[in-house]
Coordinates of C-alpha atoms in Angstrom, one line a residue:
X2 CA 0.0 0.0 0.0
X3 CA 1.6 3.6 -1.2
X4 CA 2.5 5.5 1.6
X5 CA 0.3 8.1 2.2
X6 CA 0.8 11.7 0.9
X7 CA 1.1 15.1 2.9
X8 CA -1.6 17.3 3.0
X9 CA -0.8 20.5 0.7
X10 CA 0.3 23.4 2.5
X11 CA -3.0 26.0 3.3
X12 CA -1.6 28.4 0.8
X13 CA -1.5 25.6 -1.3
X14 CA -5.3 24.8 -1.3
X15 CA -6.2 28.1 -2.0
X16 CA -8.3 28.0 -5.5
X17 CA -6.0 30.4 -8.1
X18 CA -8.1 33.1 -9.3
X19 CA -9.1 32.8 -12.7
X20 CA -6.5 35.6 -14.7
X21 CA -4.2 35.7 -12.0
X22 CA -1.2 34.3 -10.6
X23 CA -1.0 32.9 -7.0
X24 CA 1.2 35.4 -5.0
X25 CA 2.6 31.9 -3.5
X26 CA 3.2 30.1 -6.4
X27 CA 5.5 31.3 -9.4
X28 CA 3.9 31.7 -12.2
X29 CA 5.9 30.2 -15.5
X30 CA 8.6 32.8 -16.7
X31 CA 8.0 34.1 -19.8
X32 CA 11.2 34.1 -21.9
X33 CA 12.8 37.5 -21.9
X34 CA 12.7 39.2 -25.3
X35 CA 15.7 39.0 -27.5
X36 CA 17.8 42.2 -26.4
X37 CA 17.9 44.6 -28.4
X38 CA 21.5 46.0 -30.6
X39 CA 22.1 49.2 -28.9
X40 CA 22.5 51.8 -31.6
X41 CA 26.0 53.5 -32.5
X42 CA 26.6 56.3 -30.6
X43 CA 29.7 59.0 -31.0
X44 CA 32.4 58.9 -28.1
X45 CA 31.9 61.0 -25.5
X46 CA 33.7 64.0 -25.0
X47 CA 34.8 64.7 -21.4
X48 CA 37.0 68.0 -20.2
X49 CA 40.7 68.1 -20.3
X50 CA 40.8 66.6 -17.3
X51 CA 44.9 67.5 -16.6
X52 CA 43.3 70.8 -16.0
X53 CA 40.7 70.0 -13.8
X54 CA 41.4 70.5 -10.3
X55 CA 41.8 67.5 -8.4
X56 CA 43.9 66.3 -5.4
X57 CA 45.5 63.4 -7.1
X58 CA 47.9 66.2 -8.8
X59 CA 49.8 67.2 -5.8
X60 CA 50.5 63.4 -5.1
X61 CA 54.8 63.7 -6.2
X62 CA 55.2 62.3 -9.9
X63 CA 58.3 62.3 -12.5
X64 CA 56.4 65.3 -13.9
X65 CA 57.2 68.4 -11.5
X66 CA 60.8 67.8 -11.8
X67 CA 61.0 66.9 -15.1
X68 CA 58.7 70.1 -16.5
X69 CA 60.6 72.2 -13.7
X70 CA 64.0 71.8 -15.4
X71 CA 62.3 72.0 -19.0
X72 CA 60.8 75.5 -17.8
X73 CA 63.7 76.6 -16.0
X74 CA 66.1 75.7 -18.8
X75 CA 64.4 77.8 -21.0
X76 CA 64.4 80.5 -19.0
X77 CA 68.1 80.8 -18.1
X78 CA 68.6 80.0 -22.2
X79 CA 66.7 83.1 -23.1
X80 CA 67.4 85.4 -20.2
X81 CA 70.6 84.5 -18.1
X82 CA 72.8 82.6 -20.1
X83 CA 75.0 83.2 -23.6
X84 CA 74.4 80.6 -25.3
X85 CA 75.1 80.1 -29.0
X86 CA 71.8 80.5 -31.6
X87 CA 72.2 76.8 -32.5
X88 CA 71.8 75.4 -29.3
X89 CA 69.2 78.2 -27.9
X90 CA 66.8 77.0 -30.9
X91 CA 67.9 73.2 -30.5
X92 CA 66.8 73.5 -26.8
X93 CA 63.6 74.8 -27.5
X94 CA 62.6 73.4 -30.6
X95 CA 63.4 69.8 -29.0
X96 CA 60.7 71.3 -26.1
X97 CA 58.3 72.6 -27.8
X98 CA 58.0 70.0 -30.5
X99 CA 58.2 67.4 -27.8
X100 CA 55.3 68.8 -26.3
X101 CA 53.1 69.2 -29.5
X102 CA 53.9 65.7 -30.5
X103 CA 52.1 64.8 -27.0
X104 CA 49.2 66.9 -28.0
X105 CA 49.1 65.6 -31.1
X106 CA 48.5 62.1 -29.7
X107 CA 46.4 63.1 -27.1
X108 CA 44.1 65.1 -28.7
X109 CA 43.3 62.6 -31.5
X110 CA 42.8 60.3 -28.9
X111 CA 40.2 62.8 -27.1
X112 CA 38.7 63.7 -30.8
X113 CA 39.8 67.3 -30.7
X114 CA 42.5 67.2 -33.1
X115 CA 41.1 70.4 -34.8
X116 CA 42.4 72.0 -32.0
X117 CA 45.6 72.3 -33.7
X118 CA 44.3 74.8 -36.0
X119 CA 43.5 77.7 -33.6
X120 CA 46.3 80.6 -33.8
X121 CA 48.0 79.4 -30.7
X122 CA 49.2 76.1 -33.0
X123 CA 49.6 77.8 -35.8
X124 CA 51.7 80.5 -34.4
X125 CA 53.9 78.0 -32.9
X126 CA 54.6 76.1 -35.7
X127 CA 55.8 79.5 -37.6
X128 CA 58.4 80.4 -34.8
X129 CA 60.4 77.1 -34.5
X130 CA 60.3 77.0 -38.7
X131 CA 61.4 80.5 -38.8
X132 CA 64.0 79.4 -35.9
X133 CA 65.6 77.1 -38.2
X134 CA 64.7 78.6 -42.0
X135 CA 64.1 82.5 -41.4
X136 CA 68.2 82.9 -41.0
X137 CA 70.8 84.4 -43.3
X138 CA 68.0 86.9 -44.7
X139 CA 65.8 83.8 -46.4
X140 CA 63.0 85.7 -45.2
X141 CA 61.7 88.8 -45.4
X142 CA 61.9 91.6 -42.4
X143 CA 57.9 91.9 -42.4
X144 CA 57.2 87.8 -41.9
X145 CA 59.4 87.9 -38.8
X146 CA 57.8 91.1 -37.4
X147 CA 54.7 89.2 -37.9
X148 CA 55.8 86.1 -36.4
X149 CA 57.0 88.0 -33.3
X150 CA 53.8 90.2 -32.8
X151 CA 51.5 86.8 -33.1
X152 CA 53.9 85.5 -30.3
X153 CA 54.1 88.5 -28.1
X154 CA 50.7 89.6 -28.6
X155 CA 47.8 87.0 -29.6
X156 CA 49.3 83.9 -28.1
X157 CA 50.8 85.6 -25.1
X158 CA 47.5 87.6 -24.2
X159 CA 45.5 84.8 -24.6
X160 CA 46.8 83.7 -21.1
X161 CA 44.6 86.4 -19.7
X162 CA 41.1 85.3 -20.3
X163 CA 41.9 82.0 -20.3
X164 CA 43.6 82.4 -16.8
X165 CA 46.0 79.7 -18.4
X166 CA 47.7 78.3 -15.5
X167 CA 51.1 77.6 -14.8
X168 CA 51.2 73.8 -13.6
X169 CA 53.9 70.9 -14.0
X170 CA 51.3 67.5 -12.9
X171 CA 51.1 66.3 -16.4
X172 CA 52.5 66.8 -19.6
X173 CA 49.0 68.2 -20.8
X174 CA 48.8 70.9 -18.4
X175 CA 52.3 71.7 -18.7
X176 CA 52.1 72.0 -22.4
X177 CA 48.8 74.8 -22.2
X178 CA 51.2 77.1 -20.3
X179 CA 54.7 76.5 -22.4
X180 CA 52.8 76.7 -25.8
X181 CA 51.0 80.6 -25.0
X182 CA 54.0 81.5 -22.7
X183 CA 57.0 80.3 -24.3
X184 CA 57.0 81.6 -27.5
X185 CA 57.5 85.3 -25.9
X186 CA 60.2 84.3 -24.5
X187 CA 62.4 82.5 -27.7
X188 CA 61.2 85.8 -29.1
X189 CA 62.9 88.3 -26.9
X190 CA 65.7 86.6 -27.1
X191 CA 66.0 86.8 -30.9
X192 CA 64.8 90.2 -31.0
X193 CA 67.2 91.3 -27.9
X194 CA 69.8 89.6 -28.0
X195 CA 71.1 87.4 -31.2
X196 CA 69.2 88.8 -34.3
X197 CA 69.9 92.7 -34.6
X198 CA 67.1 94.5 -36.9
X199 CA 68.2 96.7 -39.5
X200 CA 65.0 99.5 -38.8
X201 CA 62.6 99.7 -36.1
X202 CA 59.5 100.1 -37.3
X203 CA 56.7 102.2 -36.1
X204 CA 53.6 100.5 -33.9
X205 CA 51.5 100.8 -37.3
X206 CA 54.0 99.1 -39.5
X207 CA 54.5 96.2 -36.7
X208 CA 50.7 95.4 -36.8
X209 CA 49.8 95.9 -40.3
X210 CA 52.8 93.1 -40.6
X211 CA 51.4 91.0 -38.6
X212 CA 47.9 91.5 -39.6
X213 CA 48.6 91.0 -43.4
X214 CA 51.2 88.4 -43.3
X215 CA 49.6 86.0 -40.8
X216 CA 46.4 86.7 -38.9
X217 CA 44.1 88.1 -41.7
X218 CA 45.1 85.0 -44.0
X219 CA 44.4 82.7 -40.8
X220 CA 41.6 84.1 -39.3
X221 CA 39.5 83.7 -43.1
X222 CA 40.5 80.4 -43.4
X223 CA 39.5 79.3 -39.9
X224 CA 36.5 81.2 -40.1
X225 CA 35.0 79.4 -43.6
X226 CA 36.6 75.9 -42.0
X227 CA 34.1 76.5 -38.7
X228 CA 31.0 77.9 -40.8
X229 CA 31.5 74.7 -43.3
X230 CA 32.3 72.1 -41.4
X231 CA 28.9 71.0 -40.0
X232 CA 28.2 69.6 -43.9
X233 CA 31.4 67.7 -44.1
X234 CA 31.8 64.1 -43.8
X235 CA 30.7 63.1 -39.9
X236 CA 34.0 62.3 -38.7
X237 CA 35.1 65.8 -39.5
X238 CA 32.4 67.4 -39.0
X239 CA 31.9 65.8 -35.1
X240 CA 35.1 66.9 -34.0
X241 CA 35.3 69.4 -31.5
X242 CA 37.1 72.7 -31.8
X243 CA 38.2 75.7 -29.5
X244 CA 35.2 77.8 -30.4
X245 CA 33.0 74.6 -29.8
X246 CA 34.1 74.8 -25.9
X247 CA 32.4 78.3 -26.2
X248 CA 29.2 78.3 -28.4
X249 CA 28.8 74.4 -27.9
X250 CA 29.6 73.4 -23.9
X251 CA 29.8 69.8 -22.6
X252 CA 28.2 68.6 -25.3
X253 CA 28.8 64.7 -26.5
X254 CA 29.7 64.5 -30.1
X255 CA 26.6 63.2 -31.4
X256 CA 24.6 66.1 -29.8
X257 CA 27.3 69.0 -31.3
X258 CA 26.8 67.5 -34.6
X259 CA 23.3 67.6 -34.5
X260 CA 23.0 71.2 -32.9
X261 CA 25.4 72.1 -35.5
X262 CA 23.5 70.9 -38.3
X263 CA 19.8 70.8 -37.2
X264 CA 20.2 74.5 -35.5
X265 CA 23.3 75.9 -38.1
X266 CA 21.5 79.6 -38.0
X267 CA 22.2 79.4 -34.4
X268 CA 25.0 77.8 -34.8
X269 CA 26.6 80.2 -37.4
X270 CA 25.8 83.3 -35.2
X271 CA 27.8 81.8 -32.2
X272 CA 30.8 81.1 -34.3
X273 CA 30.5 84.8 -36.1
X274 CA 30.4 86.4 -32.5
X275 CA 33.1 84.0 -31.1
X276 CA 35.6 84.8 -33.8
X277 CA 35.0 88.3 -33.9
X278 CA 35.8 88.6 -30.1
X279 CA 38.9 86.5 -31.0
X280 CA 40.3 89.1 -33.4
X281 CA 39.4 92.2 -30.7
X282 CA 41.1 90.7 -27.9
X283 CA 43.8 89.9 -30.9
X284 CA 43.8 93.4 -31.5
X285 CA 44.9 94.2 -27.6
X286 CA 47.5 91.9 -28.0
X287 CA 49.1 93.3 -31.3
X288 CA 49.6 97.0 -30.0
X289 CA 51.0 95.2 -26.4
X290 CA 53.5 93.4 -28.5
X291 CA 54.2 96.5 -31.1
X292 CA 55.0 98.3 -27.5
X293 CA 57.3 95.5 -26.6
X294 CA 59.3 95.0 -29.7
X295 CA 60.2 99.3 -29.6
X296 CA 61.0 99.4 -25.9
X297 CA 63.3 97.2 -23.8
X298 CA 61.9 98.0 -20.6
X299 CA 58.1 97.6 -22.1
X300 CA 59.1 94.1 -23.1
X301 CA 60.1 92.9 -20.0
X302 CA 57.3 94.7 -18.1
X303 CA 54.6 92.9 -20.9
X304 CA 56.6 89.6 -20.4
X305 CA 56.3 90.0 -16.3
X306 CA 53.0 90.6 -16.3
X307 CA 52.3 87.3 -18.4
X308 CA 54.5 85.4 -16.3
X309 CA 53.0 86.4 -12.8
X310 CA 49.5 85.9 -14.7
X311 CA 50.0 82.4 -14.8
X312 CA 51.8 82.2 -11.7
X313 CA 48.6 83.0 -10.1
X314 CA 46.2 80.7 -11.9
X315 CA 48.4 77.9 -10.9
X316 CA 48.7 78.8 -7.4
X317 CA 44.6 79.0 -7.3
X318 CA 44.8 75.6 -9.2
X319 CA 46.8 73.8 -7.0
X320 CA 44.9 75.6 -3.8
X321 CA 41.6 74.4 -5.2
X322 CA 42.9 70.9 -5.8
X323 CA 44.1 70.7 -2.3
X324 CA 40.4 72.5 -1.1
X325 CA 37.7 71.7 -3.5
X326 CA 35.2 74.1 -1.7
X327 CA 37.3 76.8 -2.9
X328 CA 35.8 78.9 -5.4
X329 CA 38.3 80.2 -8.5
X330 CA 37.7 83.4 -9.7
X331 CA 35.1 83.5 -12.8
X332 CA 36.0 84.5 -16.4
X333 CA 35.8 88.3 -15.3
X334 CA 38.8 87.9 -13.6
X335 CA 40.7 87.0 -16.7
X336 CA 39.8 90.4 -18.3
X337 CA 40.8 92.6 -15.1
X338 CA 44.4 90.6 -15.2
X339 CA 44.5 91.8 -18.6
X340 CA 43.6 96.0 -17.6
X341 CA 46.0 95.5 -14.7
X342 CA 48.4 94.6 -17.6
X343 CA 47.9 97.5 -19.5
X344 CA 47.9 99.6 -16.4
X345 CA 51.5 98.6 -16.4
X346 CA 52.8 97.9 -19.5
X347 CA 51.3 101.7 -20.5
X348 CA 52.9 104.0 -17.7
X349 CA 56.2 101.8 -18.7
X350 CA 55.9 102.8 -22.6
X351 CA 55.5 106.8 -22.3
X352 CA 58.7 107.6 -20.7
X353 CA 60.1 105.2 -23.1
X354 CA 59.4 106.6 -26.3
X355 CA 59.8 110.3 -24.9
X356 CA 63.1 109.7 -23.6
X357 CA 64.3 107.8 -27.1
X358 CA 61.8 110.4 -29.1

């Protein structure tokens, strides 16, 4: 005789009620639905995060003493020492290129290659060619006017709004400071104290120089480049450029593309305003550097005032890194560094040129 069988549990003998499942007994899984392919999306584009403030840069690295000698080598190069010509443009074209080729590679990684087409690039790339193929009198007196206003004046200045700081954590970092900073310094030392100019011009013969020789024929050429690029192939046309960081913020790549494209009026206006602010604030930069090149004791003033500039952001950078509740200065700042400039590079250049009038 079969053994006889337990009684069901109470919750067992419950009757189900029609079109629902017992809450005590599972009801058969449905098989899930086939998951969906998730559809392509563009890379995301995050900040440049070197320049973020953050306390894992003051932990010690290989870079501070590595980008301390760079810097101070530099300096002694173009200020203290004698060196020869060769070896001051060896030194800081190995530098300087050594730092681009970084960028280069990190910025195509971080899709913002295009970056390398904004003056600051551009006018780099002029000064260490003319380094090495503006001697002997191959070029002409007006191209390296030009290429030393666009390096005193444009580049230099830019430090200012950007309130570009002076910091040695990463090669990145490093390389935003050397590539707006440096170049005023390889500069003086040409114009001061190895390459001898036959005339010195006047203010208005310096900027037109430097106006028609480089920054007119850049500043059309990066202006069609931004107004056409939103109808070129996607890969192009989804990369981010400096004015982007402006007009287009924290955006991810698909959404610039699409604001770019579906909203161009927009779009267009932003980069027409963007650019045209460029070439004012260029403007201030030209006369500072016309100053500079016509006065000894301007130049150094204009260079001093860069210098403690970015002295300053770095010291806030660091300080905020170490206390993130602290609160940097907003992009107002940037523009009262650059009056304070003025206020000193101007009161320098009137006893100047009266006393050598």
């Amino acid at each position: 005789m079969a053994p006889k069988q337990r009684d069901a549990s109470p919750a067992a003998r419950v009757p189900p009620v029609p079109g629902k499942a017992s809450q005590c007994t599972a009801s058969p899984k449905e098989p899930p639905p086939p998951a969906k392919a998730a559809p392509p999306t563009f890379k995301r584009q995050t900040s440049i995060y070197a320049l973020t403030p953050d306390r894992r840069w003051l932990r010690p690295s290989w870079a501070f003493p590595l980008y301390a000698a760079a810097l101070g080598l530099t300096l002694l190069l173009c200020f203290v020492w004698q060196p020869s010509y060769e070896l001051l443009r060896l030194q800081y074209t190995f530098v300087g290129v050594g730092l681009l080729l970084y960028r280069v590679y990190y910025y195509a990684h971080k899709e913002r290659i295009l970056y390398f087409i904004d003056l600051c690039f551009v006018s780099s790339i002029f000064l260490i060619w003319s380094l090495w193929f503006c001697t002997d009198g191959r070029c002409s007196q007006e191209w390296l006017w030009a290429v030393y206003l666009v390096a005193q004046g444009p580049v230099a200045g830019a430090t200012f709004p950007l309130q570009t700081p002076l910091t040695l954590h990463h090669p990145e970092a490093f390389e935003s400071f050397f590539l707006h900073a440096s170049p005023m310094w390889i500069s003086y030392a040409v114009r001061w104290r190895w390459a001898g100019f036959e005339t010195i011009p006047s203010v208005g013969q310096l900027v037109a120089a430097a106006f028609w020789k480089i920054f007119f024929p850049w500043f059309i050429a990066y202006l069609i480049f931004l107004l056409v690029q939103p109808f070129l192939p996607d890969k192009i046309a989804g990369y981010e450029t400096l004015v982007d960081g402006l007009i287009l913020p924290s955006l991810t790549t698909e959404q610039r593309l699409n604001a770019k494209r579906q909203k161009y009026s927009s779009y267009a206006k932003g980069v027409l305003m963007a650019t045209s602010l460029h070439a004012v604030l260029s403007s201030s930069g030209f006369l500072a550097a016309a100053l500079a090149f016509q006065y000894h004791e301007v130049q150094i003033v204009w260079i001093l005032c860069v210098f403690m500039g970015c002295l300053i952001s770095g010291a806030r950078f660091y300080y905020q890194s170490a206390h993130p509740q602290y609160v940097a200065p907003g992009q107002l700042q940037g523009f009262i560094n650059m009056s304070i400039a003025w206020a000193f590079v101007l009161p320098t250049y009137c006893p100047s040129a009266g006393r050598f009038a």
